[in-house]
Each structure stands twice: as C-alpha cells, then as structure tokens.
Amino acid sequence: MEKRTILAFVLSFLVLLIWSHFFTTKQDKTVREKPPASHEQQKEINPDISRAGDESSPASSQGQVDQVSRECPKIEEKEIIVDTPLYKAVFSNRGPSIRSFQLKNYRQTVDPDSPPIELVHLENNTADFFLISFSTQTSIPDKTMAYEADHQNLMLENGGEAKDVVFHSATPEGLLIRQSFRFYPDHYRIDMVMDVVNQSQSSKEGVFVTDMTTLPPKKKSGYSSFAGLALYVNRKLTELKIEKASEQPVINGQIDWMAYEDGYFMSAIIPSEISQRTFKGSLLPSGLLKGSCLSPPISIMPSQQISSQYTLYFGPRDLAKLKEVGRDLDRAVEFGWFDIIAKGLLFVLVYFNKFINNYGVSIILLTVLIKILFAPLTHKSYKSMKEMQKLQPIMAKIRERHKDDKQKMNQEMMALYKTYKVNPMSGCLPMIIQIPVFIALFRLLGSSIELRHAPFFFWINDLSAPDRLFSFSFAIPFMTPPYGIPVLTLLMGASMFIQQKMTPTPGDPAQAKIMLFLPLIFTFMFINFPSGLVLYWFTNNILSIGQQYLILKKSSA
C-alpha cells in the first residue's frame, strides 16, 4: 500500500508540474454574444476589418465619396521623437502611427551594454504597430494619410509636466480628424483623444477602429509567460495564442481593453467608454499578428463633432503600474491555478526587496518564512514517520502472513494503524503542502517582471533563467541553451539526497528504492528551471535537514 501511495504521489506531482509548465496559460476563449452591429453592417462599415486576413486595404469607392470643394493638402511624412525618462518613442505623422518604442530601464539581455527593449516588432514598416482611426460606410481608414503635427520633438524630464502632441488632417469626404496625445515623464501611460468633425453637408455613419499589428516573437521571453493578443471581455481575461490566430476568432462583448503581450511586456489600448465592441484577430500571410477592435456605429450630423478617448500603455507587465492605469488592466498578469498564492508571494518578495535590494536573498527569507509557518505540521509528520518505523517489524510479519491475500493484508494494516494512531500518509505531508507554493513560485519566476534579470550572487545574474557556471559551445544532454555547469541544481540534488538519508527508511524495499531515486529525478527536472526556483528548493532542503537533525537529536536524548 505504501509503495503505491508514494508512487502515486510522485507521479501526481510530476504531472502537476508539467501541466503547470506547458498548459496552464488560460485557454483560448471565444465569447459569442449579440454583436453591436450585424455582420452585413460591419462589412459595410469597415471592409478592411471584415477581411482582416488581407494585408492590403482596398481603395475607397470614389463614386460614393461625398465631394467637398476643398482640396486635401499634400503632407510629407515626418517623424516626431518623444523622449522621456522611461522610454523613447518615434511617431510617424502617417496614420499617425508608432514606428519605435524603446524602454530605457529594460535591456534585451543581462549585459549592461545590451540594447533597450523594443516593443515595436515590424520589419521595414510594412504595417502600423498601433493605429486608431474612424471608418465610415463610404471609406476605410487611409493608413498612408499624413497629418500635420504641432510639434517636431518632445523632451520630458523627471519632475516635469506632461506634454502634448496634436495631429490633424482632413479626409476627401469632409471629415476633420484630430488626434491628441499626452505624455507623462513618470509613467508609461499615454492619454489619447480622437476628435472627428463633420464639415460636409450630409450626415456620416462610422465606427472607431483600433488596430494593433506585430511580428510574433521568435521565442518566448519567459518560462511560463504568454505571447499573443489578450482581451478583457465581459470582465474575463481572454488570451489568443499566436499559433491559433489563423482561426480568425470574432469576439463580441464589453471589451475593456485590447493588448499584445510578449512575456514580460505588453502594449495595450484602453477605450474610456465602456460599450459593446467587436474584436477580430488574424495571422496575416506575411506572418504578422493583427488585432482590430470596432466600436458601435456612430452617426455624425453636419457640423457635429464626436470624440473618443483612450488610454495607451506601452511598458512592463508590472502589477503595481498596471493597477495605476485602472480598468482591470492588472488582470493581464495571471499565474495560473495558484494565482492568489503567486501574487501573495510576489507581494512578500517585493516587500523584502525594499530593504535588502536582492531578490535572491528575498527568496531565501521567503523560504524561511514558509518553513516557520509549516513547522508544526512538519514536526508532526516527522514524529509520525518515526512511529511508522517502529511498526516495521509488525508490518513485515503481516505481509509475510498474508502475502497471498492482499485484501486481508490491507485490512490488518489499517487495523494496525488505527491501534497505534499513525497515518502512513503523514510522512508525505511536508512535500504535499509545498506543491501549491512550488508551482505558484514557478509561474511567478517565469513571468514576473520584478525577477527578470534580477541578480543573486556570484555566477547567478538572472533569477528567472537557469543557473549556468561557464558557457560551453557544445550541447549537453537534457539541457537547454546556454550550456554550462548547473552548480546550484547539483547542490540542490545533493541536499535532497542527504535529506532522504536522514528520513526513516521505509520497510518496503521497493518504496525505499523509489525514495532513493527521487533526488536524481528532481535534479534532472530542475536543470532547466529558473535559478530562483532552484534556490527556493535548495534553501528549503537545507532548512529541512536542520529541522530533522534537531528532531532526531531531541528524540535520542
């Protein structure tokens, strides 16, 4: 019985861990509700969105365009640079759109000379990373239309005031378009207002369209992170994986925000008005990932002005910063099944780090805190294991006496446990209670921006990456690049082996062999895990060894 129990526990733990690693990203969801406009209406309003898989936009029907007497001025394309303490953004007056958005406080690698993180992933400006436009029944957004800008470049300094850039242009059908952007020196948030004035002699009907287009990353930037389009629909997070974008999902509902997530960073568009919207996602033939969101249809009478306000966020997936933006944007950061535990651990880690300024030491302190909280339960389980060891001779006789009758043997075993008031599963409790913490920490270390490139000591310069001493040019079996010596992982395996040796030996030889191989299994399993997770498990083993030593010393006295 004990052999089957421990084997089932080990297999369950491994299955849980593997499932958490590969499959706990929220499943793709398609929310189907009554759309804000019928399918035929949407085709009329914006044929570009109804065929989001097409890379080229068809020209507007000139026969239907309301002719106006004025002639639209020819405007050359210009770039406007916005330089703040947090980022450097390059806007184009065509669209207007964003050509580049670099985060100054985050590097591509741990190398201090590494280039800053670039959020715009497009080649040769073949598409617009970000575009907000107004589309009518008689025209679609002209993404090449140039706007006049009231500034050339902006420089924002720490402690300074927010600054604005205003783009304005006119369409052939008599609409005056004005887009105003407000930038802040101390925040990744950008406030944007789009005004549309009908200067023609007839009413117009159209929709506000928000587009995001990006080149999917070649590899994931986090061990358990998500990369793709994300929506907050009907107060639920919906994530659309890149590999499933070709299915072109259509989602209708109350869409509070649309974002592109790439591991530790995200780009989001949050409309201020809460209303029913339609989302269309697709993977273009060129390999670009595109998401478009349509507002409900709006009518504009002659001389009337309508406005639509947005909050833009281009920055790290930092819980505190996302909460400041509001509209549940922080819900973009989720850690799977044990989300509450992971966020609690993150809160404690960030709190410790305020005083220590080293997340590695903070992980050690967190491990000590967890160990103290579970110390009474651990002590009780060790005592139960000691009692079980005393019963081994009696259990051996029962096995011998009923070796041909498993049912009778199990009945006598249960009676024996009841008589001596012991629980055969109590020895597994210390490891069982750590499973939620372990998986939560695994998810946390794989996608939390706070731990990205966070150094510890010596050779460990990134707690979110595997520990590697030296760098080898040749491949090592069971190891993912970079190749090197996993010193901390080997120390963890050794500590687990010592802990097993100090644990009372099971009476069943088969069970004893299983327990003996556990350190080897865990060492191979941890070889590619974040070094912060290995540090947690290694520290936990050392504390367990010390605790077990004190218990054994006390019992032998």
Tab-separated table of C-alpha atoms in Angstrom, residues 235-437:
chain	number	residue	atom	x	y	z
A	235	ARG	CA	-14.797	41.101	-17.042
A	236	LYS	CA	-12.892	37.974	-18.036
A	237	LEU	CA	-9.403	37.633	-19.473
A	238	THR	CA	-9.264	36.086	-22.937
A	239	GLU	CA	-5.874	35.194	-24.406
A	240	LEU	CA	-5.451	34.245	-28.066
A	241	LYS	CA	-2.332	32.230	-28.702
A	242	ILE	CA	-0.255	33.089	-31.745
A	243	GLU	CA	-0.433	29.578	-33.144
A	244	LYS	CA	-4.247	29.745	-33.105
A	245	ALA	CA	-4.565	33.250	-34.537
A	246	SER	CA	-5.084	31.823	-38.030
A	247	GLU	CA	-8.523	30.662	-36.886
A	248	GLN	CA	-9.508	34.359	-37.018
A	249	PRO	CA	-11.743	34.450	-33.936
A	250	VAL	CA	-14.520	37.039	-33.771
A	251	ILE	CA	-15.350	38.127	-30.238
A	252	ASN	CA	-18.302	40.302	-29.276
A	253	GLY	CA	-18.973	41.802	-25.865
A	254	GLN	CA	-17.916	44.501	-23.445
A	255	ILE	CA	-14.244	44.824	-24.361
A	256	ASP	CA	-12.483	46.944	-21.741
A	257	TRP	CA	-9.058	46.700	-23.346
A	258	MET	CA	-7.032	45.021	-26.075
A	259	ALA	CA	-3.343	44.235	-25.682
A	260	TYR	CA	-0.403	42.450	-27.199
A	261	GLU	CA	1.594	40.544	-24.580
A	262	ASP	CA	5.128	39.321	-25.077
A	263	GLY	CA	6.275	37.655	-21.891
A	264	TYR	CA	7.354	40.409	-19.534
A	265	PHE	CA	5.995	43.350	-21.567
A	266	MET	CA	2.721	44.468	-23.075
A	267	SER	CA	1.152	47.116	-25.306
A	268	ALA	CA	-2.464	47.939	-24.530
A	269	ILE	CA	-5.281	50.146	-25.828
A	270	ILE	CA	-7.992	51.001	-23.286
A	271	PRO	CA	-11.059	52.893	-24.575
A	272	SER	CA	-12.511	55.213	-21.931
A	273	GLU	CA	-16.103	54.499	-22.929
A	274	ILE	CA	-17.485	51.182	-21.705
A	275	SER	CA	-19.590	49.688	-24.512
A	276	GLN	CA	-20.166	46.601	-26.618
A	277	ARG	CA	-17.421	46.132	-29.206
A	278	THR	CA	-16.326	43.624	-31.821
A	279	PHE	CA	-12.835	42.146	-31.968
A	280	LYS	CA	-11.238	40.463	-34.969
A	281	GLY	CA	-7.878	38.710	-34.712
A	282	SER	CA	-5.881	37.140	-37.522
A	283	LEU	CA	-2.481	35.958	-38.633
A	284	LEU	CA	-1.657	37.738	-41.891
A	285	PRO	CA	0.017	35.898	-44.810
A	286	SER	CA	3.235	37.800	-44.091
A	287	GLY	CA	3.320	36.287	-40.609
A	288	LEU	CA	2.167	39.444	-38.852
A	289	LEU	CA	-0.272	39.110	-35.983
A	290	LYS	CA	-3.156	41.595	-36.179
A	291	GLY	CA	-5.960	42.536	-33.836
A	292	SER	CA	-8.739	45.025	-34.616
A	293	CYS	CA	-11.470	46.329	-32.335
A	294	LEU	CA	-14.610	48.134	-33.586
A	295	SER	CA	-16.859	50.463	-31.604
A	296	PRO	CA	-20.650	50.527	-32.098
A	297	PRO	CA	-21.799	52.529	-35.184
A	298	ILE	CA	-21.970	56.295	-34.651
A	299	SER	CA	-23.841	58.920	-36.738
A	300	ILE	CA	-22.372	62.406	-37.226
A	301	MET	CA	-24.609	65.215	-38.426
A	302	PRO	CA	-23.211	68.145	-40.470
A	303	SER	CA	-21.064	70.495	-38.304
A	304	GLN	CA	-21.216	67.990	-35.435
A	305	GLN	CA	-18.118	66.864	-33.512
A	306	ILE	CA	-17.702	63.498	-31.808
A	307	SER	CA	-14.820	62.356	-29.624
A	308	SER	CA	-13.373	59.073	-28.431
A	309	GLN	CA	-10.865	58.873	-25.585
A	310	TYR	CA	-8.283	56.168	-24.969
A	311	THR	CA	-5.528	55.281	-22.548
A	312	LEU	CA	-2.465	53.661	-24.083
A	313	TYR	CA	0.037	51.607	-22.129
A	314	PHE	CA	3.396	50.541	-23.516
A	315	GLY	CA	5.601	49.063	-20.825
A	316	PRO	CA	6.339	46.212	-18.412
A	317	ARG	CA	3.725	43.799	-17.078
A	318	ASP	CA	4.198	45.270	-13.621
A	319	LEU	CA	1.212	44.694	-11.320
A	320	ALA	CA	1.618	47.998	-9.475
A	321	LYS	CA	1.940	50.041	-12.668
A	322	LEU	CA	-0.981	48.279	-14.335
A	323	LYS	CA	-3.204	48.897	-11.308
A	324	GLU	CA	-2.435	52.609	-11.584
A	325	VAL	CA	-3.831	52.593	-15.129
A	326	GLY	CA	-7.114	51.061	-13.908
A	327	ARG	CA	-9.882	49.321	-15.880
A	328	ASP	CA	-8.621	45.964	-14.555
A	329	LEU	CA	-5.519	46.129	-16.749
A	330	ASP	CA	-3.651	44.323	-13.956
A	331	ARG	CA	-5.773	41.252	-14.730
A	332	ALA	CA	-3.400	40.728	-17.655
A	333	VAL	CA	-0.962	39.335	-15.080
A	334	GLU	CA	-2.200	35.913	-14.007
A	335	PHE	CA	-0.211	32.981	-12.674
A	336	GLY	CA	-2.482	30.026	-13.422
A	337	TRP	CA	-4.249	27.803	-10.892
A	338	PHE	CA	-2.477	29.266	-7.881
A	339	ASP	CA	-2.764	32.904	-8.923
A	340	ILE	CA	-3.695	34.138	-5.431
A	341	ILE	CA	-0.749	32.320	-3.844
A	342	ALA	CA	1.661	33.594	-6.517
A	343	LYS	CA	0.553	37.211	-6.073
A	344	GLY	CA	0.871	36.836	-2.308
A	345	LEU	CA	4.413	35.510	-2.726
A	346	LEU	CA	5.224	38.371	-5.098
A	347	PHE	CA	3.960	40.898	-2.559
A	348	VAL	CA	6.213	39.418	0.142
A	349	LEU	CA	9.220	39.257	-2.201
A	350	VAL	CA	8.793	42.882	-3.266
A	351	TYR	CA	8.399	43.909	0.386
A	352	PHE	CA	11.603	42.106	1.426
A	353	ASN	CA	13.455	43.519	-1.556
A	354	LYS	CA	12.684	47.092	-0.472
A	355	PHE	CA	15.047	46.593	2.463
A	356	ILE	CA	17.542	44.094	1.013
A	357	ASN	CA	17.733	45.049	-2.671
A	358	ASN	CA	18.489	41.452	-3.658
A	359	TYR	CA	15.701	39.163	-4.830
A	360	GLY	CA	17.853	36.078	-4.214
A	361	VAL	CA	18.159	36.913	-0.522
A	362	SER	CA	14.449	37.785	-0.546
A	363	ILE	CA	13.664	34.272	-1.857
A	364	ILE	CA	15.748	32.782	0.977
A	365	LEU	CA	13.849	34.869	3.555
A	366	LEU	CA	10.549	33.868	1.957
A	367	THR	CA	11.558	30.201	2.222
A	368	VAL	CA	12.424	30.652	5.908
A	369	LEU	CA	9.047	32.320	6.488
A	370	ILE	CA	7.176	29.467	4.773
A	371	LYS	CA	9.197	26.933	6.761
A	372	ILE	CA	8.297	28.635	10.041
A	373	LEU	CA	4.603	28.702	9.140
A	374	PHE	CA	4.562	24.975	8.388
A	375	ALA	CA	6.993	23.949	11.154
A	376	PRO	CA	4.314	22.443	13.470
A	377	LEU	CA	2.902	20.290	10.678
A	378	THR	CA	6.382	19.210	9.584
A	379	HIS	CA	7.315	18.289	13.152
A	380	LYS	CA	4.152	16.214	13.495
A	381	SER	CA	4.847	14.372	10.226
A	382	TYR	CA	8.403	13.516	11.308
A	383	LYS	CA	7.101	12.074	14.571
A	384	SER	CA	4.554	10.005	12.657
A	385	MET	CA	7.274	8.686	10.348
A	386	LYS	CA	9.313	7.678	13.402
A	387	GLU	CA	6.314	5.783	14.780
A	388	MET	CA	5.865	4.084	11.426
A	389	GLN	CA	9.484	2.953	11.553
A	390	LYS	CA	8.849	1.272	14.919
A	391	LEU	CA	5.965	-0.656	13.370
A	392	GLN	CA	8.055	-2.044	10.508
A	393	PRO	CA	8.713	-5.465	12.162
A	394	ILE	CA	4.984	-5.998	12.798
A	395	MET	CA	4.131	-4.854	9.273
A	396	ALA	CA	6.711	-7.263	7.822
A	397	LYS	CA	5.050	-10.165	9.672
A	398	ILE	CA	1.623	-9.149	8.357
A	399	ARG	CA	2.958	-9.058	4.787
A	400	GLU	CA	4.514	-12.486	5.203
A	401	ARG	CA	1.394	-13.967	6.795
A	402	HIS	CA	-0.987	-12.653	4.119
A	403	LYS	CA	1.256	-12.491	1.069
A	404	ASP	CA	-1.338	-14.411	-0.953
A	405	ASP	CA	-4.331	-12.373	0.254
A	406	LYS	CA	-3.882	-8.657	-0.477
A	407	GLN	CA	-7.310	-7.705	0.851
A	408	LYS	CA	-6.729	-9.384	4.203
A	409	MET	CA	-3.253	-7.842	4.418
A	410	ASN	CA	-4.619	-4.333	3.845
A	411	GLN	CA	-7.346	-4.859	6.443
A	412	GLU	CA	-4.812	-5.854	9.100
A	413	MET	CA	-2.542	-2.958	8.116
A	414	MET	CA	-5.388	-0.473	8.580
A	415	ALA	CA	-6.249	-2.039	11.926
A	416	LEU	CA	-2.592	-1.706	12.960
A	417	TYR	CA	-2.526	1.991	12.003
A	418	LYS	CA	-5.729	2.568	13.971
A	419	THR	CA	-4.415	0.782	17.053
A	420	TYR	CA	-1.183	2.806	17.193
A	421	LYS	CA	-2.843	6.018	15.882
A	422	VAL	CA	-0.464	6.603	12.979
A	423	ASN	CA	-1.102	7.825	9.431
A	424	PRO	CA	1.017	6.298	6.626
A	425	MET	CA	0.490	9.425	4.516
A	426	SER	CA	1.729	11.852	7.165
A	427	GLY	CA	5.326	11.498	6.001
A	428	CYS	CA	4.354	12.958	2.637
A	429	LEU	CA	2.605	15.997	4.112
A	430	PRO	CA	5.658	18.321	4.145
A	431	MET	CA	6.100	17.809	0.402
A	432	ILE	CA	2.371	17.840	-0.410
A	433	ILE	CA	1.762	21.195	1.268
A	434	GLN	CA	4.630	22.695	-0.738
A	435	ILE	CA	3.166	21.788	-4.141
A	436	PRO	CA	0.912	24.893	-4.456
A	437	VAL	CA	3.754	27.143	-3.270
